[in-house]
Short mmCIF file of C-alpha atoms in Angstrom, two decimals:
data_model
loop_
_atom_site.label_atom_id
_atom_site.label_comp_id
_atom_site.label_asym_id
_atom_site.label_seq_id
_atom_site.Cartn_x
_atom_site.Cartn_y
_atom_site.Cartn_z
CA UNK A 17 15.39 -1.42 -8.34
CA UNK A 18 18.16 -0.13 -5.73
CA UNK A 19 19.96 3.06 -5.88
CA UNK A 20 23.04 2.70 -6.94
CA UNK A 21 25.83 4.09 -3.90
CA UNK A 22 26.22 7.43 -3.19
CA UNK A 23 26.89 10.52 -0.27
CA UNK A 24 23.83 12.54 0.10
CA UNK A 25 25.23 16.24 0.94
CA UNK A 26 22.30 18.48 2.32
CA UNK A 27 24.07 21.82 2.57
CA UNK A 28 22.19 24.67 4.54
CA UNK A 29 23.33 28.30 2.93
CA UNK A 30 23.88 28.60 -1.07
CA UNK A 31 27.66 29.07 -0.30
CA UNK A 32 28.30 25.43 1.46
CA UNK A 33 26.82 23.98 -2.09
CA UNK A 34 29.12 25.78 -4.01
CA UNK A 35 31.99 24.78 -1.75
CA UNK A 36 30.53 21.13 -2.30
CA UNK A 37 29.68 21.43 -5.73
CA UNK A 38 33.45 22.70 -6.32
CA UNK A 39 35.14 20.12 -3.90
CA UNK A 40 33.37 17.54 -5.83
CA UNK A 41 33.57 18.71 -9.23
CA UNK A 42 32.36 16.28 -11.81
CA UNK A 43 31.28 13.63 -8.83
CA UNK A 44 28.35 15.85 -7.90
CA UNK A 45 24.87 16.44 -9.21
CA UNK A 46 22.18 18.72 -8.19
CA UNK A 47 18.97 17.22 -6.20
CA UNK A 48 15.92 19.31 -6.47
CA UNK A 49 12.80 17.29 -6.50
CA UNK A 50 14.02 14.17 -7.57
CA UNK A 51 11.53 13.05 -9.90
CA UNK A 52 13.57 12.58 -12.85
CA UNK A 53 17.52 12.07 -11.80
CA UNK A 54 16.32 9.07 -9.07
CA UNK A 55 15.13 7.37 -12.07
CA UNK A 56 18.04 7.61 -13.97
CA UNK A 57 19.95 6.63 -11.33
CA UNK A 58 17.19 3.25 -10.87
CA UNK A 59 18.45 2.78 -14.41
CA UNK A 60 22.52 3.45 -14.34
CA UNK A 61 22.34 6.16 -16.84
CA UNK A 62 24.06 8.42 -14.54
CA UNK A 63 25.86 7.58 -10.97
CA UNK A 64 27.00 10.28 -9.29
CA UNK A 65 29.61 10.20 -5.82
CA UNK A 66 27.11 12.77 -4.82
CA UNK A 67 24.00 14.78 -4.40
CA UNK A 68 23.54 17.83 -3.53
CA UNK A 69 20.49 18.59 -2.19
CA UNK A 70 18.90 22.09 -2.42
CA UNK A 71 16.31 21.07 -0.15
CA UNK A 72 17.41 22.67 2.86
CA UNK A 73 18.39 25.81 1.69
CA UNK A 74 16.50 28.40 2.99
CA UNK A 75 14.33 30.63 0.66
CA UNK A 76 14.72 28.88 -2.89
CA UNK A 77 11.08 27.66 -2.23
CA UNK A 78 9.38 30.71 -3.48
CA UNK A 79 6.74 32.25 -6.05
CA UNK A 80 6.39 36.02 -5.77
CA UNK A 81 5.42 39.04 -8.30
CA UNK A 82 6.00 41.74 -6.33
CA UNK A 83 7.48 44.10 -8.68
CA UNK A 84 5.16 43.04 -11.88
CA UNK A 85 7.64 40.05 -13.01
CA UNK A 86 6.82 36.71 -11.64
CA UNK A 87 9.72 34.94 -9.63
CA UNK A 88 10.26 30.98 -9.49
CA UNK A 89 12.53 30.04 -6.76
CA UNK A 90 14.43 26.96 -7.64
CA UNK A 91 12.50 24.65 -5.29
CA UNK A 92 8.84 25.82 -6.42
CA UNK A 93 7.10 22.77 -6.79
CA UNK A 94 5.25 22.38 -9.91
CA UNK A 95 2.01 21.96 -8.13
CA UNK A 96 2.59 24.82 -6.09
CA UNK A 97 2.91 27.00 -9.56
CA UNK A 98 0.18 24.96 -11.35
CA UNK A 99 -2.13 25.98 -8.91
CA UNK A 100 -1.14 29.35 -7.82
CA UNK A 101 -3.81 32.10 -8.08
CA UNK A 102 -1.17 35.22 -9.19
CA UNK A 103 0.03 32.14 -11.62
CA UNK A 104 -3.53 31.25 -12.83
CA UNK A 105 -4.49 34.79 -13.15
CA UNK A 106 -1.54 36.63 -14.86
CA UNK A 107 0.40 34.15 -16.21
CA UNK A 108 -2.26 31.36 -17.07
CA UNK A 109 -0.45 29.50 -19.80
CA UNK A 110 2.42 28.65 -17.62
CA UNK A 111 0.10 27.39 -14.76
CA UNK A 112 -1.40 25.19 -16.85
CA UNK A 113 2.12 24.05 -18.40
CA UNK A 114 2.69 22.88 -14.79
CA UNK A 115 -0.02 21.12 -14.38
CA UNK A 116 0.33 19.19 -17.64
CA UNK A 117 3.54 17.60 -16.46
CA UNK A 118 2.86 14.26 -14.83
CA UNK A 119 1.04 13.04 -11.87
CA UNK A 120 -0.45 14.98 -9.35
CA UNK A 121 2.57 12.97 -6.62
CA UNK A 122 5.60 13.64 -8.97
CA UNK A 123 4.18 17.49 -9.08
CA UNK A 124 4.05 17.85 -5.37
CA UNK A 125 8.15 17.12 -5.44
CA UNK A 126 9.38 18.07 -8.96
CA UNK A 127 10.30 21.52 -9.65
CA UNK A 128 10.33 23.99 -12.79
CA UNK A 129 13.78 24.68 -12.21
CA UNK A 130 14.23 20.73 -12.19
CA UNK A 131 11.97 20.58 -15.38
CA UNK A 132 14.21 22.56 -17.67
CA UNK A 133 17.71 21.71 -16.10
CA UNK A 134 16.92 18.17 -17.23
CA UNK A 135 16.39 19.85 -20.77
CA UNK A 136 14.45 17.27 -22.01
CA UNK A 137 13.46 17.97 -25.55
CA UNK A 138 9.73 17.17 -24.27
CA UNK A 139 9.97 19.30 -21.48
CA UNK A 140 6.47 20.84 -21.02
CA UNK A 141 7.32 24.32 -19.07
CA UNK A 142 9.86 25.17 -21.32
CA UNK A 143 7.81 26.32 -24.40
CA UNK A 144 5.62 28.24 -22.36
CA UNK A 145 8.46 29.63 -20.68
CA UNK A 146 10.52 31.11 -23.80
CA UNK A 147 6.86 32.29 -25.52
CA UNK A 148 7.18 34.43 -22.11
CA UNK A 149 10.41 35.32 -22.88
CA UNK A 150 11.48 34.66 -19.16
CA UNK A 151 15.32 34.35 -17.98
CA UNK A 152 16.89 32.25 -15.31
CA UNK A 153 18.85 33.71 -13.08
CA UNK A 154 22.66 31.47 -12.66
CA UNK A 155 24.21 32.00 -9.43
CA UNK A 156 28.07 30.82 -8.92
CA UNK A 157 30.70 31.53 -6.13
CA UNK A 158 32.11 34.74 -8.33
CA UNK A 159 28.73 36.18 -8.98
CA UNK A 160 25.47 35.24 -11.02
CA UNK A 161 24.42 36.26 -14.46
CA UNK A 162 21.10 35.99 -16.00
CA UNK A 163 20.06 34.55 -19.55
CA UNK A 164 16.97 33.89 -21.70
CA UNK A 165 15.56 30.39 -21.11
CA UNK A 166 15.65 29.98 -25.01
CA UNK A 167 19.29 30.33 -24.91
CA UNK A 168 19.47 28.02 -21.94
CA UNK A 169 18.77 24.89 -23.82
CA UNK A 170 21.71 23.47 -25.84
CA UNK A 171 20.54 19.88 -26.77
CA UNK A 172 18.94 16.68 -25.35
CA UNK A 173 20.33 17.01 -21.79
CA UNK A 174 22.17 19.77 -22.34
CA UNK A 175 22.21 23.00 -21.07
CA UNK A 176 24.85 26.37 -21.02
CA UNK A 177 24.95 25.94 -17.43
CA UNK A 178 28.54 25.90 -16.16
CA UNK A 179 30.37 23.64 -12.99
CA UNK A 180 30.09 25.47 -10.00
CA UNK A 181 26.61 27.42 -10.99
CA UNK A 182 22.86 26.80 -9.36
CA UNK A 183 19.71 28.19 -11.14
CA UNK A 184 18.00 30.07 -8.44
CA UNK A 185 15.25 31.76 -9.91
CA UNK A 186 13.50 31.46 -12.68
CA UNK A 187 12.07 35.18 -14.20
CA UNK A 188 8.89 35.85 -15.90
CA UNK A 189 8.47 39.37 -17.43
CA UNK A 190 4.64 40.56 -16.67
CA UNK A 191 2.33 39.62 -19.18
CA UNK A 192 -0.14 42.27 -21.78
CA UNK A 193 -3.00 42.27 -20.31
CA UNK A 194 -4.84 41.61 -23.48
CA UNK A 195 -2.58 38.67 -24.44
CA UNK A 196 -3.96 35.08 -24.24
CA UNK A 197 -1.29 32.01 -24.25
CA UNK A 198 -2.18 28.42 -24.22
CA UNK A 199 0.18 25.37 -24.16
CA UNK A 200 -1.04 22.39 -25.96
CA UNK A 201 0.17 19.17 -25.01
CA UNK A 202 -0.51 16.49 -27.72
CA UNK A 203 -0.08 13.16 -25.74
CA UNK A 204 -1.51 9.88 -25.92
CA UNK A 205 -2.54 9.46 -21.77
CA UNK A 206 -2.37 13.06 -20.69
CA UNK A 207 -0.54 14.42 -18.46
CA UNK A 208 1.28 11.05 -17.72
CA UNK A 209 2.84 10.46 -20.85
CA UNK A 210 5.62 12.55 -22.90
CA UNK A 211 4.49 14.60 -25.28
CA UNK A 212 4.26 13.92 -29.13
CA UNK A 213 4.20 17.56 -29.79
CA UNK A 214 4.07 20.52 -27.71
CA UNK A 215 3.19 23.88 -28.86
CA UNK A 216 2.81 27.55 -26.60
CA UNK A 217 1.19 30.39 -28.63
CA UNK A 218 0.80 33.75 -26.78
CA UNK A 219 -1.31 35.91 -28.85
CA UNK A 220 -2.26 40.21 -28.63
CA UNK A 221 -4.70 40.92 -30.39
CA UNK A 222 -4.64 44.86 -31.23
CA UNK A 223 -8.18 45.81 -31.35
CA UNK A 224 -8.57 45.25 -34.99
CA UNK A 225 -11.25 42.33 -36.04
CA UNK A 226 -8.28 39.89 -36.81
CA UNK A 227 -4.98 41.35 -36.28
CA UNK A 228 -2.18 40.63 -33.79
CA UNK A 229 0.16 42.84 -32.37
CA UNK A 230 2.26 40.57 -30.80
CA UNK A 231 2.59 36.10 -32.06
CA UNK A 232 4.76 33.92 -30.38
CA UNK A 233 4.79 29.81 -31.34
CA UNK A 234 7.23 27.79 -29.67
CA UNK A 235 7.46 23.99 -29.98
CA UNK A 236 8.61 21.64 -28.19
CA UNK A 237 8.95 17.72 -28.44
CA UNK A 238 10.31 18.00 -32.21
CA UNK A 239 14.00 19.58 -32.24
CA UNK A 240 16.82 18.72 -29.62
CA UNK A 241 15.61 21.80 -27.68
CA UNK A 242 12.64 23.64 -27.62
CA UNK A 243 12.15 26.26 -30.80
CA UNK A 244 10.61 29.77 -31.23
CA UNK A 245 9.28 30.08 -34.96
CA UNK A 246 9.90 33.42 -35.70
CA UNK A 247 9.11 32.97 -39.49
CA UNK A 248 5.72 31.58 -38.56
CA UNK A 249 4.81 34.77 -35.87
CA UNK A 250 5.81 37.04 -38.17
CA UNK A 251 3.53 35.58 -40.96
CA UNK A 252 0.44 36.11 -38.16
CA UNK A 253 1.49 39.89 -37.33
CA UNK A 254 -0.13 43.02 -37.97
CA UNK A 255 -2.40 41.65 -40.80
CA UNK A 256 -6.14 40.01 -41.29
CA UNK A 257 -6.08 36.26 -40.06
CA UNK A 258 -7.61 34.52 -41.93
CA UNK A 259 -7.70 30.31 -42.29
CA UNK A 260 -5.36 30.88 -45.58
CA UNK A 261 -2.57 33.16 -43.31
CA UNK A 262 -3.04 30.71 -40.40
CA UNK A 263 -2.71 27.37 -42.63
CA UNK A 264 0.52 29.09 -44.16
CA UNK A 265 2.38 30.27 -40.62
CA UNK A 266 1.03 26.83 -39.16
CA UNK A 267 2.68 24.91 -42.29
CA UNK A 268 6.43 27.35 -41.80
CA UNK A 269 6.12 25.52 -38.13
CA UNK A 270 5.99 22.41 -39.76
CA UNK A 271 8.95 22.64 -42.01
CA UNK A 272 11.39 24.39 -39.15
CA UNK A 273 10.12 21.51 -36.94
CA UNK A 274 13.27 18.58 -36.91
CA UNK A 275 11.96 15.74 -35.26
CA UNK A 276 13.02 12.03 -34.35
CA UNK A 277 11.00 8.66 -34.66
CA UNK A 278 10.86 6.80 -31.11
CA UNK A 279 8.20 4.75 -29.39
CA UNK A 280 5.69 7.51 -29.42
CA UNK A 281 5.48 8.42 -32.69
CA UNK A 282 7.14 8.57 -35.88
CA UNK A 283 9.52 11.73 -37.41
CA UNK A 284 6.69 11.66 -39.93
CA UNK A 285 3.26 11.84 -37.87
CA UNK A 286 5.09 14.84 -35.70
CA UNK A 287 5.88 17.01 -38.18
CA UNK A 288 2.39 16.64 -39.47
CA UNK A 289 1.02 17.35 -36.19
CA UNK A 290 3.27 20.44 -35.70
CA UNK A 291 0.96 21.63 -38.18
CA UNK A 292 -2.47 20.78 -36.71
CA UNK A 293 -1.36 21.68 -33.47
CA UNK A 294 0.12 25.37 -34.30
CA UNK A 295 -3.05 25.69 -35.72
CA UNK A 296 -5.40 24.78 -32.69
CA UNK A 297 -2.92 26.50 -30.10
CA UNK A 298 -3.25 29.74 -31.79
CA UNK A 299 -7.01 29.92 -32.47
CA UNK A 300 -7.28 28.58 -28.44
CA UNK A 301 -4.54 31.90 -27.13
CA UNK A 302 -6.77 33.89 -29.38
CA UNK A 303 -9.96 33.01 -28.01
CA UNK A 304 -8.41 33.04 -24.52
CA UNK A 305 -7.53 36.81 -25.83
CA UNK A 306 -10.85 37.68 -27.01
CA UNK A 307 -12.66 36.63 -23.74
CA UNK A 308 -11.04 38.94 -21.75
CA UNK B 9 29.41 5.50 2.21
CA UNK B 10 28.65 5.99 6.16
CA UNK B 11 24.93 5.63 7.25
CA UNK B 12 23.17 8.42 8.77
CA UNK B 13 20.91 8.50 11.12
CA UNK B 14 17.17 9.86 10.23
CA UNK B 15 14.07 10.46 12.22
CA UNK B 16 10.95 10.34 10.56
CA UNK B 17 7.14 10.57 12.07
CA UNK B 18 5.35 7.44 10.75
CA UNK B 19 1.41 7.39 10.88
CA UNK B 20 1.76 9.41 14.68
CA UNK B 21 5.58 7.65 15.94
CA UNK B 22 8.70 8.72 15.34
CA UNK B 23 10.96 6.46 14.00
CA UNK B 24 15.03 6.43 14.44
CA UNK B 25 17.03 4.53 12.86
CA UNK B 26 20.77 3.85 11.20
CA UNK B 27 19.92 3.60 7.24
CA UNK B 28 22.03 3.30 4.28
CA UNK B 29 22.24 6.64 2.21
CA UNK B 30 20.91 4.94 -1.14
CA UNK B 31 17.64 3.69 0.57
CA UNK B 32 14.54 4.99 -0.33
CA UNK B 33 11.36 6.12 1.95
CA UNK B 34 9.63 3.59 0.26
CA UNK B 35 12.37 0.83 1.45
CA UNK B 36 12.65 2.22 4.63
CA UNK B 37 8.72 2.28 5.35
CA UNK B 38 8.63 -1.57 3.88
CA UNK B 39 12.18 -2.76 5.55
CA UNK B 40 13.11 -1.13 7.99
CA UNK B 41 9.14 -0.47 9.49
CA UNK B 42 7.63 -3.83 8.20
CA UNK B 43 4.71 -1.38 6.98
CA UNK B 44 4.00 -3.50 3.48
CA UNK B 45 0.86 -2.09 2.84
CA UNK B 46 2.67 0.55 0.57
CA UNK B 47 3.06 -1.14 -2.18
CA UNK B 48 6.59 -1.27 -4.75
CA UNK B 49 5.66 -2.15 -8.29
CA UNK B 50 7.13 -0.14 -11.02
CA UNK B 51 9.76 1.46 -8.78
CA UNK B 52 10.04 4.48 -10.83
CA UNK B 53 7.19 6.79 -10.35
CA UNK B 54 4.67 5.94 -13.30
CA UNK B 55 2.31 3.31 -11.20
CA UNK B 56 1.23 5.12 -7.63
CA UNK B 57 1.82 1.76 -6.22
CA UNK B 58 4.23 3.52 -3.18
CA UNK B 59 2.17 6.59 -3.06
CA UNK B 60 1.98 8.15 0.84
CA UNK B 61 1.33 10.97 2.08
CA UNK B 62 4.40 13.09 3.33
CA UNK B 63 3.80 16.80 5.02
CA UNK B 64 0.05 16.82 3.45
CA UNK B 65 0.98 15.75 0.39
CA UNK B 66 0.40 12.73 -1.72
CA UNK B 67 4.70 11.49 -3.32
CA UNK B 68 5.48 8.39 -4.52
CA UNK B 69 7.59 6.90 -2.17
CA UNK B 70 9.80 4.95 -4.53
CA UNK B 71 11.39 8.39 -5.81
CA UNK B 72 12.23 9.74 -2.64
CA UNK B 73 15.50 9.39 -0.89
CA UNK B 74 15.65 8.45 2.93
CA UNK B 75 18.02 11.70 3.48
CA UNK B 76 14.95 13.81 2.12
CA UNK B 77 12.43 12.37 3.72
CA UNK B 78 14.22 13.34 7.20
CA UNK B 79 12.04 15.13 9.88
CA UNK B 80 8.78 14.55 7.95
CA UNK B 81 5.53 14.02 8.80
CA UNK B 82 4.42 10.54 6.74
CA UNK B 83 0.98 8.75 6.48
CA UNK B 84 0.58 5.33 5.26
CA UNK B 85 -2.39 3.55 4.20
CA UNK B 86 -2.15 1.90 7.80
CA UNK B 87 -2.29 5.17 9.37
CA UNK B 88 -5.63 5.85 7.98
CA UNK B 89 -7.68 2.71 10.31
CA UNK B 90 -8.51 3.58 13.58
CA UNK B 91 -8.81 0.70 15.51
CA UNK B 92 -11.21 -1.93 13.86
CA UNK B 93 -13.06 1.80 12.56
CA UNK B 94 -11.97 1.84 9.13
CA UNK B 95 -11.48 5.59 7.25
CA UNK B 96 -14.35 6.51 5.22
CA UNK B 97 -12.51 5.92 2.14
CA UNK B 98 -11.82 2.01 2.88
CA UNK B 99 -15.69 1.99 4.00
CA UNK B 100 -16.37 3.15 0.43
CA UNK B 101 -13.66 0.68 -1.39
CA UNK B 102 -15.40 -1.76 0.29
CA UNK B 103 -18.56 -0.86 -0.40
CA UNK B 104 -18.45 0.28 -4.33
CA UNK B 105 -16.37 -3.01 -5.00
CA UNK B 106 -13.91 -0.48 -5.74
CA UNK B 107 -10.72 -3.27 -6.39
CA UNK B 108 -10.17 -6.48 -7.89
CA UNK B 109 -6.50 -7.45 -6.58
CA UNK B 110 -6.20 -5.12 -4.64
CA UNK B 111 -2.63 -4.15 -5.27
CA UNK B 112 -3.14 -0.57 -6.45
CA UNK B 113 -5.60 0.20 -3.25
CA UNK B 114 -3.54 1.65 -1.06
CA UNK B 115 -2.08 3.90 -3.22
CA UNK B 116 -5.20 4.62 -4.41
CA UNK B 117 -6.70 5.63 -1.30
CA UNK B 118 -3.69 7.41 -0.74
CA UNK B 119 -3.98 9.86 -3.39
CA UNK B 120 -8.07 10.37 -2.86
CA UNK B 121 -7.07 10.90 0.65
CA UNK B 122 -4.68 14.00 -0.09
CA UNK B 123 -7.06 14.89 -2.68
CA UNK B 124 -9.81 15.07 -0.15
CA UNK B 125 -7.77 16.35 3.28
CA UNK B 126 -7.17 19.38 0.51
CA UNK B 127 -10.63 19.35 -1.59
CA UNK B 128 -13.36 18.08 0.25
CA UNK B 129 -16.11 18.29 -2.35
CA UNK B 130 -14.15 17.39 -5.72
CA UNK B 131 -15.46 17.23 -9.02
CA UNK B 132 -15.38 13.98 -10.94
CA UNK B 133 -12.62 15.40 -13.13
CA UNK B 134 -11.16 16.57 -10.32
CA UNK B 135 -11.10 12.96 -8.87
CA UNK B 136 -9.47 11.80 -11.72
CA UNK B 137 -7.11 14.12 -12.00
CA UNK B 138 -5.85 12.83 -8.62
CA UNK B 139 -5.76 8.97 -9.58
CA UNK B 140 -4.42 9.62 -12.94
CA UNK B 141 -0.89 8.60 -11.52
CA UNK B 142 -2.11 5.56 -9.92
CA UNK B 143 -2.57 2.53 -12.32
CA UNK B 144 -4.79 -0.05 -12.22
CA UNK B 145 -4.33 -3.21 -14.11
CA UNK B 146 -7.74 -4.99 -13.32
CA UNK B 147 -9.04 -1.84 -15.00
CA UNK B 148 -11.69 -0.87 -12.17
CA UNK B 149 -11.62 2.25 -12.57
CA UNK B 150 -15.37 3.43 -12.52
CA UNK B 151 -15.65 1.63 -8.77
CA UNK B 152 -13.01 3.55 -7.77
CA UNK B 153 -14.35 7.30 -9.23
CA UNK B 154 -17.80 6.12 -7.36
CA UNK B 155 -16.19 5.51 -3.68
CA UNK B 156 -14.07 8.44 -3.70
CA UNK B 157 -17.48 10.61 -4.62
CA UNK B 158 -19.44 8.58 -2.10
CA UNK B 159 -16.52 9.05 0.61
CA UNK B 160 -16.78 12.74 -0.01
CA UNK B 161 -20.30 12.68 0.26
CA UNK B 162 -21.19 10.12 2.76
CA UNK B 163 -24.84 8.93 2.95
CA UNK B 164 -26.84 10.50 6.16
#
């Protein structure tokens, strides 16, 4: 299938994309990697007058943790994060949330940044990322401003970003050391198939036989954006764990859950599986917690 | 919308040329090169079919646009031949049986050749994680896991 028409802008400094961006106000679209917005385009869902590539922009291509946090330049390839050792090491559960996302050739082009500007409800980096409680960092011509990635996401598609503003970064505060986080991915082939349900858990144990400090569950897959379950971490905190607490906090997860039916699975099956899977991803982060 | 000129390095040569902005690198390596070994099948990234290798690393060809593919280093399957000396990994195709149709080969061999430029002595889960975006519908699968271990690990 052909592309449809369009001008492909390649801008060289931040500043000539947000002269291009504002020139061509609601013509223009943002290129990072590609993997999903081609696509669309294949299929006419969305023909823009123009992209604007971030590709040659210098220094958007970046991972660092210099000062404890971890930093996701907009252009980090998803392989490149996936298998990061500084990634792998402190911040595990996102690592492996990149590498769950596709093949290995769309993850040597698409980007995280990418990932949750699509803000599909699926996807996978975004759970991990809110459990993490990171922030993305919105530049603009008149400044930038920084918000929580769980208050990024405003509905299937949809995100607060504003005309005229680039996510540049992507911030991830520094993990507890004695925290373990897993994403599961509950998909029929893998990595190359949406997921059903997807559930991060980030777990800190306090030293107690059984307690947590610190819970976080968020879901993805089954609401129009991803969703922390508060109700359901706070059920897990500061007490003994036991299968009865667990089966409780995993069922809470179930009922906040609001999923649709489509060709993967039904509203039904999800929001049972929201159940099973809470379950399993917080006795995995726990184990991951205990081994260390 | 104007053309623009590119200038991409194909399997050693660089390549100029006039293209039409909505072109991809898989249409201009097909069309404009006459290089139909890469493959287009699904056209939207889920089969492998197009898979190359740009700058080291293994992309499916049918998401990229021309404009981005600009001043890269690419590799197709017919890069990988020297001569009548075929690459280790067609030796081992050949050898394990490792296709039926053949249409999903060169992407195949594409992505076990990234896999082993970057990992010469992968696991067999690590194998598979590298073909899991190429699809093959005469199901060979097995043949194909067996000549990418045997490439890696030729016999003396």
């Amino acid at each position: 299938m052909r592309l449809p028409k369009f001008e492909h802008l390649q801008p060289t400094r931040l500043d000539e994309a947000f002269d291009l961006l504002e020139r061509h106000k609601g013509e223009a679209k943002l290129l990072a990697g590609g993997t999903d917005i081609i696509v669309r385009m294949k299929h006419r869902m969305m023909t823009p007058k123009y992209l604007v590539s971030l590709s040659r922009i210098p220094d958007l291509d970046y991972i660092r943790s210099d000062d404890g946090a971890l930093k996701i330049g907009a252009m980090a390839r998803l392989n490149d994060i996936g298998d990061h050792p500084v990634v792998n090491k402190d911040w595990a559960i996102l690592a492996q949330a990149a590498r769950s996302i596709g093949s290995v050739q769309s993850r040597n082009r698409a980007t995280m940044a990418g990932n949750i500007c699509n803000a599909s409800p699926s996807a996978d980096s975004a759970p991990s990322l809110i459990a993490l409680n990171s922030q993305v960092v919105l530049v603009s011509k008149g400044g930038e401003r920084i918000l929580p990635v769980e208050e990024f996401f405003k509905g299937p598609g949809e995100t607060a970003i504003k005309a005229g503003e680039i996510l540049k970064e992507i911030q991830v505060p520094k993990m507890n050391p004695k925290s373990g986080g897993y994403y599961l991915k509950y998909s029929m082939r893998g990595a190359m198939d949406l997921a059903i349900v997807g559930v991060a858990c980030i777990v800190t144990p306090n030293g107690k036989a059984g307690y947590c400090e610190d819970v976080r569950i968020v879901l993805g897959a089954v609401c129009p954006t991803p969703l922390r379950i508060r109700e359901a971490e706070e059920a897990l905190k500061n007490k003994a764990v036991d299968e009865a607490v667990l089966e409780k906090a995993a069922r809470i997860a179930m009922d906040e859950s609001c999923p649709i039916s489509d060709v993967r699975s039904s509203a039904e099956y999800r929001k049972k599986m929201v159940k099973v899977m809470t379950r399993r991803a917080f006795n995995k982060a726990l184990s991951l917690a205990k081994a260390k | 919308m104007e053309k623009k000129i590119v200038k991409i390095k194909v399997n050693g040569d660089w390549h100029e040329a006039l293209v039409k902005q909505n072109m991809t690198l898989l249409e201009f390596i097909r069309e404009e090169l006459n290089l139909t070994g890469t493959k287009e099948a699904c056209d939207e990234g889920e089969c492998g079919a197009c898979t190359l290798i740009m700058d080291g690393r293994s992309v499916n060809s049918c998401l990229v646009p021309i404009m981005e593919a600009n001043g890269k280093e690419i590799t197709t399957i017919e890069g990988l031949a020297k001569g009548q000396d075929l690459h280790p990994l067609q030796k081992a195709f050949i050898e394990n049986g490792a296709l039926q149709c053949g249409f999903c080969t060169p992407g195949m061999i594409m992505s076990s050749k990234a896999l082993l430029d970057n990992n010469p002595k992968p696991t067999e889960a690590e194998i598979k994680g590298a073909i899991a975006g190429n699809i093959c519908r005469c199901t060979g699968y097995n043949m194909i896991v067996e000549a990418v271990k045997m490439a890696a690990e030729p016999k003396s």
